[in-house]
Amino acid sequence: EEKTKEFYQEIQRALYNYLSVTLQIKTAETSIDNIVMQLNQIGISNEIQQNIKDVLQVCDMSLYAHISDPNSMIDLYNKANESIFLIEKSKIV
């Protein structure tokens, strides 16, 4: 169970760090809603915005409500990775 918690913490930390640097958002302003708003403002697709939101919400639920599905951890990792790749590929940021 501790490794599962560490997994979600690392995914969440990595995604928040990437997005705060990429979007130039102060750490104190890195809420899910603010990130989605910033992604929208720079023209990132709704699908990518939703993927980012989904990943961060799953991490929150897993860490704070202790709701997790170990079988979906690979899918979550892939969704986070793909979202970062697509943001980088967009060359908008």
JSON list of C-alpha atoms in Angstrom, two decimals:
[
{"chain": "A", "resi": 1, "resn": "GLU", "atom": "CA", "xyz": [0.00, 0.00, 0.00]},
{"chain": "A", "resi": 2, "resn": "GLU", "atom": "CA", "xyz": [2.89, 2.38, 0.73]},
{"chain": "A", "resi": 3, "resn": "LYS", "atom": "CA", "xyz": [4.29, 1.88, -2.77]},
{"chain": "A", "resi": 4, "resn": "THR", "atom": "CA", "xyz": [0.87, 2.66, -4.24]},
{"chain": "A", "resi": 5, "resn": "LYS", "atom": "CA", "xyz": [0.75, 5.90, -2.27]},
{"chain": "A", "resi": 6, "resn": "GLU", "atom": "CA", "xyz": [4.27, 6.78, -3.43]},
{"chain": "A", "resi": 7, "resn": "PHE", "atom": "CA", "xyz": [3.26, 6.13, -7.03]},
{"chain": "A", "resi": 8, "resn": "TYR", "atom": "CA", "xyz": [0.35, 8.58, -6.86]},
{"chain": "A", "resi": 9, "resn": "GLN", "atom": "CA", "xyz": [2.48, 11.16, -5.04]},
{"chain": "A", "resi": 10, "resn": "GLU", "atom": "CA", "xyz": [5.16, 10.99, -7.71]},
{"chain": "A", "resi": 11, "resn": "ILE", "atom": "CA", "xyz": [2.70, 11.24, -10.60]},
{"chain": "A", "resi": 12, "resn": "GLN", "atom": "CA", "xyz": [0.99, 14.19, -8.95]},
{"chain": "A", "resi": 13, "resn": "ARG", "atom": "CA", "xyz": [4.26, 15.93, -8.06]},
{"chain": "A", "resi": 14, "resn": "ALA", "atom": "CA", "xyz": [5.75, 15.41, -11.52]},
{"chain": "A", "resi": 15, "resn": "LEU", "atom": "CA", "xyz": [2.65, 16.66, -13.31]},
{"chain": "A", "resi": 16, "resn": "TYR", "atom": "CA", "xyz": [2.24, 19.71, -11.07]},
{"chain": "A", "resi": 17, "resn": "ASN", "atom": "CA", "xyz": [5.94, 20.57, -11.40]},
{"chain": "A", "resi": 18, "resn": "TYR", "atom": "CA", "xyz": [5.89, 20.18, -15.17]},
{"chain": "A", "resi": 19, "resn": "LEU", "atom": "CA", "xyz": [2.75, 22.28, -15.53]},
{"chain": "A", "resi": 20, "resn": "SER", "atom": "CA", "xyz": [3.88, 25.01, -13.15]},
{"chain": "A", "resi": 21, "resn": "VAL", "atom": "CA", "xyz": [7.13, 25.42, -15.09]},
{"chain": "A", "resi": 22, "resn": "THR", "atom": "CA", "xyz": [5.52, 25.08, -18.52]},
{"chain": "A", "resi": 23, "resn": "LEU", "atom": "CA", "xyz": [2.65, 27.44, -17.75]},
{"chain": "A", "resi": 24, "resn": "GLN", "atom": "CA", "xyz": [4.74, 29.70, -15.51]},
{"chain": "A", "resi": 25, "resn": "ILE", "atom": "CA", "xyz": [2.32, 29.29, -12.61]},
{"chain": "A", "resi": 26, "resn": "LYS", "atom": "CA", "xyz": [3.47, 29.93, -9.06]},
{"chain": "A", "resi": 27, "resn": "THR", "atom": "CA", "xyz": [3.39, 26.83, -6.87]},
{"chain": "A", "resi": 28, "resn": "ALA", "atom": "CA", "xyz": [0.71, 28.38, -4.68]},
{"chain": "A", "resi": 29, "resn": "GLU", "atom": "CA", "xyz": [-1.53, 28.79, -7.74]},
{"chain": "A", "resi": 30, "resn": "THR", "atom": "CA", "xyz": [-1.30, 25.21, -9.05]},
{"chain": "A", "resi": 31, "resn": "SER", "atom": "CA", "xyz": [-4.89, 24.14, -8.52]},
{"chain": "A", "resi": 32, "resn": "ILE", "atom": "CA", "xyz": [-6.55, 21.83, -11.00]},
{"chain": "A", "resi": 33, "resn": "ASP", "atom": "CA", "xyz": [-8.98, 24.53, -12.09]},
{"chain": "A", "resi": 34, "resn": "ASN", "atom": "CA", "xyz": [-6.24, 27.11, -12.58]},
{"chain": "A", "resi": 35, "resn": "ILE", "atom": "CA", "xyz": [-4.14, 24.67, -14.61]},
{"chain": "A", "resi": 36, "resn": "VAL", "atom": "CA", "xyz": [-7.07, 23.78, -16.86]},
{"chain": "A", "resi": 37, "resn": "MET", "atom": "CA", "xyz": [-7.86, 27.47, -17.34]},
{"chain": "A", "resi": 38, "resn": "GLN", "atom": "CA", "xyz": [-4.24, 28.21, -18.28]},
{"chain": "A", "resi": 39, "resn": "LEU", "atom": "CA", "xyz": [-4.12, 25.26, -20.69]},
{"chain": "A", "resi": 40, "resn": "ASN", "atom": "CA", "xyz": [-7.31, 26.52, -22.33]},
{"chain": "A", "resi": 41, "resn": "GLN", "atom": "CA", "xyz": [-5.90, 30.04, -22.66]},
{"chain": "A", "resi": 42, "resn": "ILE", "atom": "CA", "xyz": [-2.86, 28.80, -24.57]},
{"chain": "A", "resi": 43, "resn": "GLY", "atom": "CA", "xyz": [-4.94, 26.67, -26.92]},
{"chain": "A", "resi": 44, "resn": "ILE", "atom": "CA", "xyz": [-4.38, 23.15, -25.56]},
{"chain": "A", "resi": 45, "resn": "SER", "atom": "CA", "xyz": [-7.19, 20.87, -26.71]},
{"chain": "A", "resi": 46, "resn": "ASN", "atom": "CA", "xyz": [-10.12, 20.04, -24.46]},
{"chain": "A", "resi": 47, "resn": "GLU", "atom": "CA", "xyz": [-9.13, 16.37, -24.59]},
{"chain": "A", "resi": 48, "resn": "ILE", "atom": "CA", "xyz": [-5.67, 17.07, -23.17]},
{"chain": "A", "resi": 49, "resn": "GLN", "atom": "CA", "xyz": [-7.13, 19.43, -20.58]},
{"chain": "A", "resi": 50, "resn": "GLN", "atom": "CA", "xyz": [-9.54, 16.70, -19.50]},
{"chain": "A", "resi": 51, "resn": "ASN", "atom": "CA", "xyz": [-6.76, 14.11, -19.35]},
{"chain": "A", "resi": 52, "resn": "ILE", "atom": "CA", "xyz": [-4.68, 16.36, -17.09]},
{"chain": "A", "resi": 53, "resn": "LYS", "atom": "CA", "xyz": [-7.70, 17.03, -14.89]},
{"chain": "A", "resi": 54, "resn": "ASP", "atom": "CA", "xyz": [-8.52, 13.30, -14.73]},
{"chain": "A", "resi": 55, "resn": "VAL", "atom": "CA", "xyz": [-4.98, 12.33, -13.74]},
{"chain": "A", "resi": 56, "resn": "LEU", "atom": "CA", "xyz": [-4.76, 14.96, -11.01]},
{"chain": "A", "resi": 57, "resn": "GLN", "atom": "CA", "xyz": [-8.20, 14.06, -9.65]},
{"chain": "A", "resi": 58, "resn": "VAL", "atom": "CA", "xyz": [-7.37, 10.34, -9.55]},
{"chain": "A", "resi": 59, "resn": "CYS", "atom": "CA", "xyz": [-4.17, 11.17, -7.68]},
{"chain": "A", "resi": 60, "resn": "ASP", "atom": "CA", "xyz": [-6.11, 13.31, -5.19]},
{"chain": "A", "resi": 61, "resn": "MET", "atom": "CA", "xyz": [-8.70, 10.59, -4.64]},
{"chain": "A", "resi": 62, "resn": "SER", "atom": "CA", "xyz": [-6.03, 7.96, -4.18]},
{"chain": "A", "resi": 63, "resn": "LEU", "atom": "CA", "xyz": [-3.99, 10.03, -1.75]},
{"chain": "A", "resi": 64, "resn": "TYR", "atom": "CA", "xyz": [-6.65, 11.72, 0.33]},
{"chain": "A", "resi": 65, "resn": "ALA", "atom": "CA", "xyz": [-9.71, 9.49, 0.10]},
{"chain": "A", "resi": 66, "resn": "HIS", "atom": "CA", "xyz": [-7.67, 6.29, -0.14]},
{"chain": "A", "resi": 67, "resn": "ILE", "atom": "CA", "xyz": [-9.60, 5.24, -3.23]},
{"chain": "A", "resi": 68, "resn": "SER", "atom": "CA", "xyz": [-7.35, 3.55, -5.74]},
{"chain": "A", "resi": 69, "resn": "ASP", "atom": "CA", "xyz": [-7.36, 0.80, -8.29]},
{"chain": "A", "resi": 70, "resn": "PRO", "atom": "CA", "xyz": [-3.92, -0.79, -8.61]},
{"chain": "A", "resi": 71, "resn": "ASN", "atom": "CA", "xyz": [-4.92, -2.17, -12.01]},
{"chain": "A", "resi": 72, "resn": "SER", "atom": "CA", "xyz": [-5.33, 1.34, -13.39]},
{"chain": "A", "resi": 73, "resn": "MET", "atom": "CA", "xyz": [-1.92, 2.63, -12.30]},
{"chain": "A", "resi": 74, "resn": "ILE", "atom": "CA", "xyz": [-0.32, 1.84, -15.67]},
{"chain": "A", "resi": 75, "resn": "ASP", "atom": "CA", "xyz": [-3.19, 3.56, -17.48]},
{"chain": "A", "resi": 76, "resn": "LEU", "atom": "CA", "xyz": [-2.81, 6.62, -15.27]},
{"chain": "A", "resi": 77, "resn": "TYR", "atom": "CA", "xyz": [0.93, 6.76, -15.90]},
{"chain": "A", "resi": 78, "resn": "ASN", "atom": "CA", "xyz": [0.36, 6.44, -19.64]},
{"chain": "A", "resi": 79, "resn": "LYS", "atom": "CA", "xyz": [-2.32, 9.15, -19.63]},
{"chain": "A", "resi": 80, "resn": "ALA", "atom": "CA", "xyz": [-0.02, 11.56, -17.77]},
{"chain": "A", "resi": 81, "resn": "ASN", "atom": "CA", "xyz": [2.89, 10.75, -20.06]},
{"chain": "A", "resi": 82, "resn": "GLU", "atom": "CA", "xyz": [0.81, 11.13, -23.22]},
{"chain": "A", "resi": 83, "resn": "SER", "atom": "CA", "xyz": [-0.61, 14.45, -22.03]},
{"chain": "A", "resi": 84, "resn": "ILE", "atom": "CA", "xyz": [2.86, 15.87, -21.42]},
{"chain": "A", "resi": 85, "resn": "PHE", "atom": "CA", "xyz": [4.03, 14.58, -24.79]},
{"chain": "A", "resi": 86, "resn": "LEU", "atom": "CA", "xyz": [1.08, 16.22, -26.57]},
{"chain": "A", "resi": 87, "resn": "ILE", "atom": "CA", "xyz": [1.59, 19.53, -24.79]},
{"chain": "A", "resi": 88, "resn": "GLU", "atom": "CA", "xyz": [5.25, 19.49, -25.79]},
{"chain": "A", "resi": 89, "resn": "LYS", "atom": "CA", "xyz": [4.35, 18.48, -29.34]},
{"chain": "A", "resi": 90, "resn": "SER", "atom": "CA", "xyz": [1.88, 21.33, -29.66]},
{"chain": "A", "resi": 91, "resn": "LYS", "atom": "CA", "xyz": [4.79, 23.82, -29.51]},
{"chain": "A", "resi": 92, "resn": "ILE", "atom": "CA", "xyz": [2.27, 26.37, -28.31]},
{"chain": "A", "resi": 93, "resn": "VAL", "atom": "CA", "xyz": [3.92, 26.71, -24.93]}
]
